[in-house]
Each structure stands twice: as structure tokens, then as C-alpha cells.
Amino acid sequence: MSNLFYIKSFIFLSQLTLIESFFIFSKLHGGDTLEEFVQALADLDEAKTVELTKKRVESGEDPFT
């Protein structure tokens, strides 16, 4: 499964702190670095931004306001 799946699951569904989430993330992936964890968070943020922009466009709103 993708890193985004794990990040979404642990941060948003379980309401864990970032430190707890990183600990679980690193255990599941066998020693991933904090940099990879931060990149996965950035990817998630970007994906949410794209999703929200798409919804605004589909509803006829101006996505830039």
C-alpha cells in the first residue's frame, strides 16, 4: 500500500500525533527516514488541495478566490 494510505489512516482516522504516526510509519516500512515521512505528508497535502480545487471547478466556483 502507498505511503499516503498509511499517513491518512494514522493521522486523520486515529488522531495520532505526528511523532506517534512517524513511529508507526517507520516500523511498517522498516526504517524509513523522517524526510520520507515529511514528503508523504506533503504529498497528502498536495492531493487534498487538488481534490478541493477539482470540487470547486465542478461546482462552478472560481478555484482561485
Short mmCIF file of N, CA and C in Angstrom, two decimals:
data_model
loop_
_atom_site.label_atom_id
_atom_site.label_comp_id
_atom_site.label_asym_id
_atom_site.label_seq_id
_atom_site.Cartn_x
_atom_site.Cartn_y
_atom_site.Cartn_z
N MET A 1 0.84 -1.18 0.00
CA MET A 1 0.00 0.00 0.00
C MET A 1 0.88 1.24 0.00
N SER A 2 0.31 2.33 -0.45
CA SER A 2 1.10 3.54 -0.59
C SER A 2 1.33 4.22 0.76
N ASN A 3 2.34 5.06 0.79
CA ASN A 3 2.64 5.83 1.99
C ASN A 3 1.46 6.72 2.37
N LEU A 4 0.78 7.28 1.37
CA LEU A 4 -0.35 8.16 1.66
C LEU A 4 -1.45 7.43 2.41
N PHE A 5 -1.66 6.16 2.07
CA PHE A 5 -2.68 5.38 2.77
C PHE A 5 -2.36 5.31 4.25
N TYR A 6 -1.10 5.01 4.57
CA TYR A 6 -0.71 4.89 5.98
C TYR A 6 -0.81 6.23 6.70
N ILE A 7 -0.38 7.28 6.06
CA ILE A 7 -0.42 8.60 6.69
C ILE A 7 -1.87 9.00 6.95
N LYS A 8 -2.74 8.86 5.93
CA LYS A 8 -4.15 9.19 6.11
C LYS A 8 -4.75 8.38 7.25
N SER A 9 -4.50 7.10 7.23
CA SER A 9 -5.08 6.22 8.24
C SER A 9 -4.67 6.61 9.65
N PHE A 10 -3.38 6.85 9.84
CA PHE A 10 -2.90 7.08 11.19
C PHE A 10 -3.13 8.50 11.69
N ILE A 11 -3.04 9.48 10.85
CA ILE A 11 -3.20 10.86 11.34
C ILE A 11 -4.67 11.25 11.41
N PHE A 12 -5.41 11.02 10.32
CA PHE A 12 -6.78 11.51 10.27
C PHE A 12 -7.79 10.58 10.94
N LEU A 13 -7.66 9.29 10.77
CA LEU A 13 -8.63 8.38 11.36
C LEU A 13 -8.35 8.11 12.82
N SER A 14 -7.12 7.96 13.19
CA SER A 14 -6.78 7.61 14.57
C SER A 14 -6.45 8.83 15.42
N GLN A 15 -6.28 9.98 14.80
CA GLN A 15 -5.95 11.22 15.51
C GLN A 15 -4.68 11.08 16.35
N LEU A 16 -3.68 10.44 15.79
CA LEU A 16 -2.40 10.31 16.47
C LEU A 16 -1.58 11.57 16.28
N THR A 17 -0.62 11.77 17.15
CA THR A 17 0.29 12.89 16.98
C THR A 17 1.26 12.56 15.84
N LEU A 18 1.96 13.55 15.36
CA LEU A 18 2.93 13.31 14.29
C LEU A 18 4.04 12.37 14.73
N ILE A 19 4.47 12.49 15.97
CA ILE A 19 5.53 11.61 16.47
C ILE A 19 5.04 10.16 16.50
N GLU A 20 3.84 9.94 17.00
CA GLU A 20 3.28 8.59 17.02
C GLU A 20 3.12 8.05 15.61
N SER A 21 2.64 8.89 14.71
CA SER A 21 2.44 8.48 13.32
C SER A 21 3.77 8.12 12.67
N PHE A 22 4.81 8.93 12.91
CA PHE A 22 6.11 8.63 12.33
C PHE A 22 6.65 7.31 12.86
N PHE A 23 6.47 7.06 14.15
CA PHE A 23 6.95 5.81 14.74
C PHE A 23 6.29 4.61 14.04
N ILE A 24 4.99 4.65 13.87
CA ILE A 24 4.27 3.55 13.21
C ILE A 24 4.69 3.45 11.75
N PHE A 25 4.77 4.59 11.07
CA PHE A 25 5.19 4.64 9.66
C PHE A 25 6.56 4.00 9.49
N SER A 26 7.50 4.34 10.37
CA SER A 26 8.85 3.80 10.25
C SER A 26 8.89 2.31 10.55
N LYS A 27 8.08 1.84 11.48
CA LYS A 27 8.04 0.41 11.79
C LYS A 27 7.44 -0.39 10.63
N LEU A 28 6.40 0.13 10.02
CA LEU A 28 5.74 -0.57 8.91
C LEU A 28 6.64 -0.66 7.69
N HIS A 29 7.48 0.36 7.49
CA HIS A 29 8.31 0.42 6.29
C HIS A 29 9.76 0.07 6.56
N GLY A 30 10.07 -0.40 7.73
CA GLY A 30 11.42 -0.87 8.03
C GLY A 30 12.50 0.18 7.97
N GLY A 31 12.35 1.26 8.70
CA GLY A 31 13.43 2.23 8.83
C GLY A 31 13.37 3.39 7.87
N ASP A 32 12.20 3.77 7.39
CA ASP A 32 12.08 4.96 6.56
C ASP A 32 12.52 6.18 7.36
N THR A 33 13.00 7.16 6.66
CA THR A 33 13.52 8.35 7.32
C THR A 33 12.43 9.37 7.58
N LEU A 34 12.74 10.31 8.46
CA LEU A 34 11.81 11.40 8.73
C LEU A 34 11.56 12.20 7.46
N GLU A 35 12.56 12.33 6.61
CA GLU A 35 12.40 13.06 5.35
C GLU A 35 11.33 12.41 4.47
N GLU A 36 11.32 11.08 4.41
CA GLU A 36 10.31 10.38 3.62
C GLU A 36 8.92 10.57 4.23
N PHE A 37 8.85 10.59 5.55
CA PHE A 37 7.59 10.82 6.24
C PHE A 37 7.06 12.21 5.92
N VAL A 38 7.94 13.20 6.00
CA VAL A 38 7.54 14.58 5.69
C VAL A 38 7.11 14.69 4.24
N GLN A 39 7.81 14.01 3.33
CA GLN A 39 7.42 14.03 1.92
C GLN A 39 6.04 13.40 1.73
N ALA A 40 5.75 12.33 2.43
CA ALA A 40 4.43 11.70 2.34
C ALA A 40 3.35 12.66 2.84
N LEU A 41 3.65 13.41 3.91
CA LEU A 41 2.70 14.41 4.39
C LEU A 41 2.49 15.51 3.36
N ALA A 42 3.56 15.95 2.72
CA ALA A 42 3.45 16.98 1.68
C ALA A 42 2.63 16.47 0.51
N ASP A 43 2.84 15.22 0.13
CA ASP A 43 2.06 14.62 -0.96
C ASP A 43 0.58 14.58 -0.60
N LEU A 44 0.29 14.25 0.64
CA LEU A 44 -1.09 14.22 1.09
C LEU A 44 -1.71 15.60 1.03
N ASP A 45 -0.98 16.62 1.48
CA ASP A 45 -1.46 17.99 1.44
C ASP A 45 -1.73 18.43 0.01
N GLU A 46 -0.82 18.09 -0.90
CA GLU A 46 -0.99 18.43 -2.31
C GLU A 46 -2.21 17.72 -2.89
N ALA A 47 -2.40 16.46 -2.55
CA ALA A 47 -3.54 15.70 -3.05
C ALA A 47 -4.85 16.31 -2.56
N LYS A 48 -4.89 16.74 -1.31
CA LYS A 48 -6.10 17.37 -0.77
C LYS A 48 -6.37 18.69 -1.47
N THR A 49 -5.33 19.47 -1.76
CA THR A 49 -5.50 20.74 -2.46
C THR A 49 -6.06 20.51 -3.85
N VAL A 50 -5.53 19.53 -4.56
CA VAL A 50 -6.02 19.21 -5.90
C VAL A 50 -7.48 18.77 -5.83
N GLU A 51 -7.80 17.94 -4.85
CA GLU A 51 -9.18 17.45 -4.70
C GLU A 51 -10.15 18.61 -4.43
N LEU A 52 -9.77 19.52 -3.55
CA LEU A 52 -10.64 20.67 -3.25
C LEU A 52 -10.80 21.58 -4.45
N THR A 53 -9.71 21.80 -5.20
CA THR A 53 -9.78 22.63 -6.40
C THR A 53 -10.70 22.00 -7.43
N LYS A 54 -10.59 20.70 -7.62
CA LYS A 54 -11.44 19.98 -8.56
C LYS A 54 -12.91 20.12 -8.17
N LYS A 55 -13.22 19.99 -6.89
CA LYS A 55 -14.61 20.13 -6.43
C LYS A 55 -15.13 21.53 -6.70
N ARG A 56 -14.30 22.54 -6.48
CA ARG A 56 -14.73 23.92 -6.74
C ARG A 56 -15.02 24.14 -8.22
N VAL A 57 -14.16 23.63 -9.08
CA VAL A 57 -14.35 23.79 -10.52
C VAL A 57 -15.63 23.07 -10.95
N GLU A 58 -15.83 21.85 -10.46
CA GLU A 58 -17.02 21.08 -10.83
C GLU A 58 -18.30 21.75 -10.36
N SER A 59 -18.25 22.49 -9.26
CA SER A 59 -19.44 23.16 -8.76
C SER A 59 -19.62 24.55 -9.36
N GLY A 60 -18.72 24.94 -10.25
CA GLY A 60 -18.83 26.23 -10.94
C GLY A 60 -18.20 27.39 -10.19
N GLU A 61 -17.53 27.12 -9.09
CA GLU A 61 -16.86 28.19 -8.33
C GLU A 61 -15.51 28.52 -8.97
N ASP A 62 -15.04 29.73 -8.66
CA ASP A 62 -13.70 30.12 -9.08
C ASP A 62 -12.71 29.54 -8.08
N PRO A 63 -11.84 28.62 -8.50
CA PRO A 63 -10.93 27.98 -7.55
C PRO A 63 -9.84 28.89 -7.01
N PHE A 64 -9.71 30.08 -7.57
CA PHE A 64 -8.63 30.98 -7.16
C PHE A 64 -9.08 32.06 -6.19
N THR A 65 -10.34 32.01 -5.76
CA THR A 65 -10.81 33.02 -4.81
C THR A 65 -10.88 32.47 -3.42
#
